[in-house]
XYZ file of C-alpha atoms in Angstrom:
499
model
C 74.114 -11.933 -21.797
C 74.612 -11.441 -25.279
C 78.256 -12.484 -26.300
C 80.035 -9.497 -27.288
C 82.451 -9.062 -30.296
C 86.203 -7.035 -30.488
C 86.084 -3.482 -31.679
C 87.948 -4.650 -34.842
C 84.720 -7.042 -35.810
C 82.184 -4.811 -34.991
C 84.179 -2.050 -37.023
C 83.607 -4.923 -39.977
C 80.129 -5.627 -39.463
C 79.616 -1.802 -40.148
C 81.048 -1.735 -43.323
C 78.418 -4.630 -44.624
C 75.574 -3.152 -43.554
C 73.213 -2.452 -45.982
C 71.384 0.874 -44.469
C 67.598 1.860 -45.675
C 66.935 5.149 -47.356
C 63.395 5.614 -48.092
C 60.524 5.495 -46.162
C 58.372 2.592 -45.572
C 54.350 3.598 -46.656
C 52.286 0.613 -47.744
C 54.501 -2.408 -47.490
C 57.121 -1.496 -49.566
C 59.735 1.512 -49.341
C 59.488 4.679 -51.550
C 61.102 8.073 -52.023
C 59.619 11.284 -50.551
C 57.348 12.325 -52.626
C 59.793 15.857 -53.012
C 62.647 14.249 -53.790
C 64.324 15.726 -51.123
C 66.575 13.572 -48.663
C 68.266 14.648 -45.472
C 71.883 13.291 -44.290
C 71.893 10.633 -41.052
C 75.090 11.190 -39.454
C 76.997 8.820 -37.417
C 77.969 11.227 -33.959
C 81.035 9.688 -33.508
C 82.993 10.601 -36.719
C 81.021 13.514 -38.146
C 80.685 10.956 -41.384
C 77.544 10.559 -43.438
C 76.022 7.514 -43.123
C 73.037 7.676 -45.282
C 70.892 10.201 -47.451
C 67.051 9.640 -46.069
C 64.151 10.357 -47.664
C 63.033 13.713 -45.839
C 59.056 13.286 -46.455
C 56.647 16.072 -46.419
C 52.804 16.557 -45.931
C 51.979 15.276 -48.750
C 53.967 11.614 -47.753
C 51.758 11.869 -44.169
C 48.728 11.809 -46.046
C 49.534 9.403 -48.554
C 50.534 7.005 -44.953
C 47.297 8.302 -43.174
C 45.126 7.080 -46.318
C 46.885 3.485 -46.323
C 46.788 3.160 -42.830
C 43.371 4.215 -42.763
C 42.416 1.786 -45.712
C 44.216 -1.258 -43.703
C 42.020 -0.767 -40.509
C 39.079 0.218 -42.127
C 39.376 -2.986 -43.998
C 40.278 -4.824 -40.775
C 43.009 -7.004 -42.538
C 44.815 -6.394 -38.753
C 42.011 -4.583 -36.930
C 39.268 -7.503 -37.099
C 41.991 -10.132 -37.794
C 41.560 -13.361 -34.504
C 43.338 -11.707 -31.863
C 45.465 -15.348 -31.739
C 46.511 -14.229 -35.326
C 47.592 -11.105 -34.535
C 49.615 -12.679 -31.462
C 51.589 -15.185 -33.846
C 51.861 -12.618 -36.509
C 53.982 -10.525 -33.585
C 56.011 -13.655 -32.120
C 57.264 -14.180 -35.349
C 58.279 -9.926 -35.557
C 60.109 -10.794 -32.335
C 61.628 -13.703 -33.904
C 62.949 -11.838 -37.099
C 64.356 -9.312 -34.956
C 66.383 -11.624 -33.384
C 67.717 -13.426 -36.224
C 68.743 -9.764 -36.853
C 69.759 -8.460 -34.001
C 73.729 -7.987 -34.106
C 72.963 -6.240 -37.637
C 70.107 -3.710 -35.243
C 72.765 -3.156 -32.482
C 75.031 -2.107 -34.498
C 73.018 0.041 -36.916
C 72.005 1.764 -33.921
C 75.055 2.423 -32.311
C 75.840 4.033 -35.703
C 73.211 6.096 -36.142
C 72.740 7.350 -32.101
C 76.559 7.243 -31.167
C 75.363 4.430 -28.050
C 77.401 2.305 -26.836
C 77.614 -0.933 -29.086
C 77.688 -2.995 -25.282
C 74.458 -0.859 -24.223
C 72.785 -1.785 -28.029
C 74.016 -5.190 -27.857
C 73.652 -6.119 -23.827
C 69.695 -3.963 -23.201
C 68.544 -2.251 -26.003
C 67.701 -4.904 -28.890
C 66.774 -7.539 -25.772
C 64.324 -5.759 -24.350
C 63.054 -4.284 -28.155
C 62.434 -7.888 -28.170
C 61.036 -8.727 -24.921
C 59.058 -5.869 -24.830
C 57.171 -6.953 -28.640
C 56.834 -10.631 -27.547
C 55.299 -9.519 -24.006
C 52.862 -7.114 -25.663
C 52.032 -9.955 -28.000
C 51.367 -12.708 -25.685
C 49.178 -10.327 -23.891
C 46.835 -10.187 -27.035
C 44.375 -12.982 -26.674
C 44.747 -12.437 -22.573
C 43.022 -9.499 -21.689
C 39.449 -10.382 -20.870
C 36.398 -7.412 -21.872
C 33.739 -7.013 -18.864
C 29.979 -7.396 -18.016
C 29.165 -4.970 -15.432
C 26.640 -5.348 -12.307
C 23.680 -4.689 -14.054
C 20.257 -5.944 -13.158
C 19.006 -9.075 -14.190
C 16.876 -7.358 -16.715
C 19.934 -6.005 -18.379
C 23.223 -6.938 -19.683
C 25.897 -4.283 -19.786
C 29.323 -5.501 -21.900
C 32.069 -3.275 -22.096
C 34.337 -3.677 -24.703
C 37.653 -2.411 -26.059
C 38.164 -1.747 -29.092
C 41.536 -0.193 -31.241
C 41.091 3.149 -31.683
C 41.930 3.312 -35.043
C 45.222 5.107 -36.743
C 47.789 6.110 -34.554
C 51.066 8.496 -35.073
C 53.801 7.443 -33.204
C 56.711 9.792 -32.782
C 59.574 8.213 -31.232
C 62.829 10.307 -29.664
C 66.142 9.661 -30.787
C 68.149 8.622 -27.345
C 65.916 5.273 -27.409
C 65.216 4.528 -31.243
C 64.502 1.043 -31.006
C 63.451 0.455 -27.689
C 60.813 3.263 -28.004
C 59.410 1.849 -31.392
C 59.229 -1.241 -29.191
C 57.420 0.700 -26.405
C 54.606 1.742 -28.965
C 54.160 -0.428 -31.765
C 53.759 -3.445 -29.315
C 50.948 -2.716 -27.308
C 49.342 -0.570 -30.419
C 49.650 -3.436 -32.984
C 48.403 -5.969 -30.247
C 45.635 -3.683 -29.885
C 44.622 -3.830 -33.757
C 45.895 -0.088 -34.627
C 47.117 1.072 -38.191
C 50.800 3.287 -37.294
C 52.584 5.673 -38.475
C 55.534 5.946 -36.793
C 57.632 9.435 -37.031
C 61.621 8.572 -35.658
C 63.701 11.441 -35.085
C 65.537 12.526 -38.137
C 68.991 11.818 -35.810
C 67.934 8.233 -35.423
C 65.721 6.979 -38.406
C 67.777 3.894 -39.369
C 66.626 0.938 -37.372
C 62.973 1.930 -37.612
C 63.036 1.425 -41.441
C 64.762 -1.596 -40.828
C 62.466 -2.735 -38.131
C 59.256 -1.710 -40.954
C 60.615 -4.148 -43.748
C 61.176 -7.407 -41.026
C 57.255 -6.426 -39.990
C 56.267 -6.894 -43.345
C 58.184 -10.274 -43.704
C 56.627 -11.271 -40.760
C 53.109 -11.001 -42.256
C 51.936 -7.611 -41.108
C 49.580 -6.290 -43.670
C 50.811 -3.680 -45.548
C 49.420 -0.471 -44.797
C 49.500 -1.539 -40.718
C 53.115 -0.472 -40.283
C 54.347 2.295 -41.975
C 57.623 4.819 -40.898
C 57.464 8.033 -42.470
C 61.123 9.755 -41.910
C 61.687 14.052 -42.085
C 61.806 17.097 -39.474
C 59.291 18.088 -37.161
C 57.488 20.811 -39.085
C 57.632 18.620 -42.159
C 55.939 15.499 -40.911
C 55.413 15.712 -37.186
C 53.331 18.877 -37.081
C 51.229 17.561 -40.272
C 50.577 13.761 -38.262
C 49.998 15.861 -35.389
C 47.399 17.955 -37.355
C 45.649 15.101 -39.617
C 42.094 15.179 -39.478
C 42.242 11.419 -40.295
C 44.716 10.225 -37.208
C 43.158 9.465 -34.057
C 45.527 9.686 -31.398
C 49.217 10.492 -31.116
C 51.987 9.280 -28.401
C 54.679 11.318 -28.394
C 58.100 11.000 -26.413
C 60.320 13.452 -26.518
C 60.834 17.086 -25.250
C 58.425 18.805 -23.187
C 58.306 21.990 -25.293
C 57.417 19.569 -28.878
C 55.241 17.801 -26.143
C 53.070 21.219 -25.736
C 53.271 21.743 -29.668
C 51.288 18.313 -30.007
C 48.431 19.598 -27.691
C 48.161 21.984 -30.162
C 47.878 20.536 -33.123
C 44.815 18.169 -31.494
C 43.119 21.004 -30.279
C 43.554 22.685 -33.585
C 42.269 19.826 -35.699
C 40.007 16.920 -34.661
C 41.179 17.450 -30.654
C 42.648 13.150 -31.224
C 43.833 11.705 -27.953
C 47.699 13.016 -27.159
C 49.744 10.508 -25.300
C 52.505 12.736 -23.564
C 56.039 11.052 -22.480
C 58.389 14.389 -21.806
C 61.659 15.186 -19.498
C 62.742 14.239 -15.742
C 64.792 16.295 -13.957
C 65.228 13.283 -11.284
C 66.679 13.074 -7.992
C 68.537 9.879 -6.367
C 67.646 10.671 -2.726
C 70.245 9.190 -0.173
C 69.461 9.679 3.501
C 71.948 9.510 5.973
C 70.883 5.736 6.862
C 71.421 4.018 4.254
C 73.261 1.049 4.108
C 76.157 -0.400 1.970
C 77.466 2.827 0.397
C 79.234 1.244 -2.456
C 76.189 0.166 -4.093
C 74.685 3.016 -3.300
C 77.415 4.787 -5.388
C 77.455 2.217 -8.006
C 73.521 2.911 -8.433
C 74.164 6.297 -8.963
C 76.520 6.325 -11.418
C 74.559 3.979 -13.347
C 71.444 6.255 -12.890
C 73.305 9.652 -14.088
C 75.699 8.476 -16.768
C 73.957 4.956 -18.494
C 73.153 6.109 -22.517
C 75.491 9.116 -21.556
C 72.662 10.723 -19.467
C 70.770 11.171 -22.509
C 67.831 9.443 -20.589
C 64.672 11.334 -19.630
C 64.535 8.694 -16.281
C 68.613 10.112 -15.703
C 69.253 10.203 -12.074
C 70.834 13.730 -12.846
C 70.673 14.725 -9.197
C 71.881 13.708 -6.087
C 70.650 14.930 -2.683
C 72.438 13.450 0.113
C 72.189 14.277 4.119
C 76.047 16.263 4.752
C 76.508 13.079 7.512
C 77.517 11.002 4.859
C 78.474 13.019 2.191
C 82.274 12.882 2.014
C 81.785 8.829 2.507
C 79.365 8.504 -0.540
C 81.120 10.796 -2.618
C 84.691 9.291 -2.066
C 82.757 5.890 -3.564
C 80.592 7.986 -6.468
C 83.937 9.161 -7.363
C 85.479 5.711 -7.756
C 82.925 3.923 -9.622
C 83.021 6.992 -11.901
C 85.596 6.453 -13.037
C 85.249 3.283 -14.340
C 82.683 4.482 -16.963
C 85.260 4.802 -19.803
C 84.744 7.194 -22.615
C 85.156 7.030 -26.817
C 84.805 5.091 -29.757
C 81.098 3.929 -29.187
C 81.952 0.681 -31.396
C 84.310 -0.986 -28.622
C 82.524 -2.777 -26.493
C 85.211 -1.906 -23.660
C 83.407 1.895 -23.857
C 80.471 2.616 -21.283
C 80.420 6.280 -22.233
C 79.564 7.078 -26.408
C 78.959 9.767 -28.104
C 76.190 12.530 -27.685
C 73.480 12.472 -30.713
C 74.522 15.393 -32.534
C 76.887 18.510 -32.629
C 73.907 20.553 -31.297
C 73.186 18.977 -28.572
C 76.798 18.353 -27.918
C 76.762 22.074 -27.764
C 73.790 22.440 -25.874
C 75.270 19.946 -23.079
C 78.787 21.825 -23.424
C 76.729 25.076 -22.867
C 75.711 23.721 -19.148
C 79.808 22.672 -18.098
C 80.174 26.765 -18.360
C 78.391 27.711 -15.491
C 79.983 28.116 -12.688
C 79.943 24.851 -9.935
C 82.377 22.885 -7.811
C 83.763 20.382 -10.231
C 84.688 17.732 -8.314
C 85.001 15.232 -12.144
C 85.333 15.637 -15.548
C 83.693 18.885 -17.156
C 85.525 18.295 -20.207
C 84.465 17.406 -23.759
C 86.320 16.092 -26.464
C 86.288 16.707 -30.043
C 82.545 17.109 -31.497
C 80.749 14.875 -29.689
C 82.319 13.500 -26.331
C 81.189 14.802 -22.990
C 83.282 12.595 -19.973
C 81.041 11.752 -16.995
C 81.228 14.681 -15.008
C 80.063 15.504 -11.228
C 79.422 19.168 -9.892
C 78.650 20.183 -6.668
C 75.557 22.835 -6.997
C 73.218 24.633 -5.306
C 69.259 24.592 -5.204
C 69.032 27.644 -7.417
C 71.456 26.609 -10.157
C 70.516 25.597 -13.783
C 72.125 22.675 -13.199
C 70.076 21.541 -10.630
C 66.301 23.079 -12.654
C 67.013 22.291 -16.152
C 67.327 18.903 -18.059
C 70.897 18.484 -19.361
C 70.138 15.264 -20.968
C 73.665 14.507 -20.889
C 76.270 12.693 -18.843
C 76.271 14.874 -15.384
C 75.387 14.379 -12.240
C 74.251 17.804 -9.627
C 75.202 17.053 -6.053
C 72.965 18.845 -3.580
C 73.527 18.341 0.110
C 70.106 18.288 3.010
C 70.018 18.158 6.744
C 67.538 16.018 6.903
C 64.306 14.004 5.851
C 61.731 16.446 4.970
C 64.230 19.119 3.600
C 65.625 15.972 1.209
C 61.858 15.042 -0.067
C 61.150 18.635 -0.627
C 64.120 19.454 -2.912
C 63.627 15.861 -4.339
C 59.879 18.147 -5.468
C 61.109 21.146 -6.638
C 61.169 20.763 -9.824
C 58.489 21.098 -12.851
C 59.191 17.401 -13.557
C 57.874 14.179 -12.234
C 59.007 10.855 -14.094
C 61.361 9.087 -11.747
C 63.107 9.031 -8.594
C 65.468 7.039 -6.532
C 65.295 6.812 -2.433
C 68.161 5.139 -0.225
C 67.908 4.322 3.160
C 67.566 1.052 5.538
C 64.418 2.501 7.288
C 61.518 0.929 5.560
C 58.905 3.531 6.987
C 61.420 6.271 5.656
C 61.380 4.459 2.467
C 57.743 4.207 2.027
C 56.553 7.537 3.205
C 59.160 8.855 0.842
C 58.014 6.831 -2.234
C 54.590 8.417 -1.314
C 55.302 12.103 -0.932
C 57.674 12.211 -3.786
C 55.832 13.119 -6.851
C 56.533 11.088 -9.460
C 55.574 8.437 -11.836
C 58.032 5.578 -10.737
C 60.166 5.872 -7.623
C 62.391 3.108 -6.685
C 63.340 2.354 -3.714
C 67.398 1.458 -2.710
C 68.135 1.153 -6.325
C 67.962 2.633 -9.583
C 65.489 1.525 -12.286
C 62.466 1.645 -14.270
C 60.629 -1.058 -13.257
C 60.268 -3.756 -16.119
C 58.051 -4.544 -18.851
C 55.133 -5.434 -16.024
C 54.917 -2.314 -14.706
C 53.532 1.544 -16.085
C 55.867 3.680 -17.200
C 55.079 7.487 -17.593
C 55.013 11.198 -15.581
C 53.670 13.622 -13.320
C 53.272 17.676 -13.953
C 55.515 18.383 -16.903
C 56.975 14.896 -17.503
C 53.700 13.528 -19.780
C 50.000 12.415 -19.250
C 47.529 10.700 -20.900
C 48.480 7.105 -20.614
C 51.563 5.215 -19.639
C 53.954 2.930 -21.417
C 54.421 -0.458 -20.500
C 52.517 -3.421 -18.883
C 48.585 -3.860 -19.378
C 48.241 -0.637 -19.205
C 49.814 0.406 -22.112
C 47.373 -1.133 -24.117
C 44.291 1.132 -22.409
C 45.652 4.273 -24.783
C 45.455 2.562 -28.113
C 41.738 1.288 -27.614
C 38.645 2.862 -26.885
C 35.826 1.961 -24.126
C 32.279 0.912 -25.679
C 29.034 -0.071 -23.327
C 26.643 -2.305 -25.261
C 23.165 -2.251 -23.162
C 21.121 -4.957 -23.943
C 17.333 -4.904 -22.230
C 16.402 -8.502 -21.069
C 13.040 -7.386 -19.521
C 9.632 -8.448 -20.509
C 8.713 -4.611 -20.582
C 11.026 -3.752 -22.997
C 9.521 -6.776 -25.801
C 6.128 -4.887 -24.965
C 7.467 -1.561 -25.434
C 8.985 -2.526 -29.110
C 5.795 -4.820 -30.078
């Protein structure tokens, strides 16, 4: 584990930072082409941290034409996919040399914990870029069964340029999530961060470019939604899109491809996900502990959140009594002590929106108080099946407590919801476990703790929580390259036919 500083040191390290402005278009950084700039706020003082260049239309398609130029050129596209691998190790590498200034820029700029930056964000921004890159020169094209009178190769190849808008409750990690596997695969990107969180991808641009990606190949074009997502989303020129983020933007993206040249729409969207504890389980203090961790980790502003709980009534009381006490050892405030598991939320309006949900009427059995303009404490409500709080994505540091009477009515609650990213199921009975896993619809269930998997493993939704490809592992790499048969005739009848 990374060896954390005091408060007081990290409280210095902000004040030297030297924080980007501009956006990052053809290797080198440059104003919006407007003028205009837009203020990045640090959540958890209300201060301004930087003014950033709010680009416009006219920036996209000044970044689609570079990009476009770099892998039409093939300076990265064509480059020895061994290149392109060392190229990336020695990304990774920079990134680590700069790490401590990353954790803290982004605990700044997103109002996360400086221990959650510091201890799993930058690490796995970093294991997650060198993974990706060692994969490069690994994964093997086919020949298919074909007769002997034929050869049939099929091929991957990039898929060309590729917007890349990134949420703001992950801002590094997420970058990590999509440039990797799309720069492994050869891609030109043009990465969009949320305008709450646009530090540490400008950052993140300049060390690509020292590490000898080609200019044009990376490029992080910073402004609102309507001013450069809609027009990436829109570009004639772009040829796919992976988007995380809300599931309403999410439907705005489908859109804009179906609108324009219908490019390929990678969907990653909300969760509305249940932690599942049957009445069997064993060792109910890390049951609890998982839990917690699941609902209030990055402040529940998580689209994986364990935000509900349904629990068989036999062992209610004894679960909660321990969900209660490990609760309360996620400690709330200044996001730069390291002592704090609980930050800030992202901005005032959704510090509102998540204040909005503590209004309506439940059994508050913690917290449901905030604090100042940006400080929600962990809070745990007992609710029923047709509350808000148990439907809707809070995206914020509260757990729903719903109580079953048993197996099937426990998996079918665990279902009723529009979502499908993750879930969580407890118990000691490994045929419980499994057939649970199965019948619960979503894209990662884990089973007697609470997770994500790791960088091996897919990543991504069912029904309203995304489609269209999956982040992490091999797979990841399948939605930044295209499929291509080359059928070659070996037969004597074919030389006749052509003579």
């Amino acid at each position: 584990m990374t060896d954390l500083l005091t408060r007081d040191e990290y409280r210095a390290l902000a004040t030297k930072l030297t924080l980007p402005t501009n956006a990052f278009i053809d290797g080198s950084y440059r104003p919006a082409q407007s003028g205009k700039t837009f203020s990045s706020i640090n959540p958890a003082t209300g201060e301004t941290l930087a003014d950033i260049a709010a680009c416009g239309s006219e920036d996209v398609d000044f970044a689609v034409l570079k990009a476009r130029e770099a892998f039409e050129d093939g300076r990265w596209s064509k480059l020895h996919p061994s290149d392109r691998k060392d190229v990336l190790i020695r990304f990774a590498k920079l990134i680590t040399r700069n790490r401590r200034e990353l954790a803290v820029m982004e605990s700044l700029d997103s109002g996360k914990t400086i221990f959650d930056c510091e201890t799993v964000d930058v690490p796995e921004t970093i294991h997650c870029l060198k993974w990706h890159a060692e994969a490069i020169d690994k994964i093997y094209d086919q020949v298919s069964p074909a007769s002997d009178d034929h050869i049939a190769m099929i091929v991957r190849e990039p898929i060309g340029v590729v917007g890349l808008v990134l949420p703001w409750n992950f801002p590094l990690l997420m970058l990590a999530w999509k440039i990797g596997p799309a720069l492994a695969a050869g891609c030109s990107v043009i990465v969009k961060p949320a305008e709450e969180t646009s530090l540490t991808a400008l950052r993140v641009a300049e060390l690509a470019m020292e590490a000898g990606i080609p200019r044009g190949v990376f490029n992080v074009v910073p402004g609102t939604g309507p001013e450069v997502g809609e027009p990436l989303g829109r570009h004639m020129d772009v040829d796919m899109v992976s988007f995380t983020g809300s599931t309403e933007t999410g439907r705005r993206f489908l859109n804009y491809a179906a609108d324009s040249n219908l490019k390929e729409v990678v969907l990653e969207m909300g969760g509305k996900n249940p932690s599942v504890v049957l009445k069997d389980a064993e060792n109910l203090d890390r049951v609890a502990a998982h839990v917690v961790n699941g609902a209030f980790w990055n402040m529940g502003e998580n689209c994986s959140a364990s935000s509900r709980l349904i629990v068989e009534e036999e062992i209610k009381d004894a679960l909660m009594e321990r969900i209660l006490a490990h609760a309360r050892e996620w400690t709330l405030g200044d996001p730069l002590d390291p002592e704090h598991r609980v930050g800030a939320l992202v901005s005032s309006a959704h510090f509102q929106k998540v204040c909005s949900y503590l209004e309506t009427e439940a059994d508050v059995l913690m917290g449901g108080k905030s604090h100042g303009r940006a400080y929600v404490e962990p809070t745990v409500l007992e609710v029923d099946a047709s509350s808000t709080l148990a439907r809707e994505e809070i995206f914020g540091p509260v757990l729903s407590v719903l109580t079953v009477r048993g197996f099937d009515e426990a998996i079918a609650m665990a279902n009723a919801t529009d979502y499908g990213l993750a879930a969580s199921i407890f118990t000691s009975n490994t045929k419980k476990a499994l057939r649970g896993a199965r019948a619960i619809r979503a894209g990662t269930v884990t089973v007697n703790c609470f997770g994500e998997g790791d960088i091996t493993t897919p990543f991504g939704g069912f029904k309203q929580s995304g489609f269209g490809g999956r982040d992490n592992s091999l797979a990841a790499h399948d939605q930044y390259t295209q499929l291509k048969t080359i059928w070659v005739d070996l037969s004597d009848d074919g030389d006749k036919a052509v003579g």
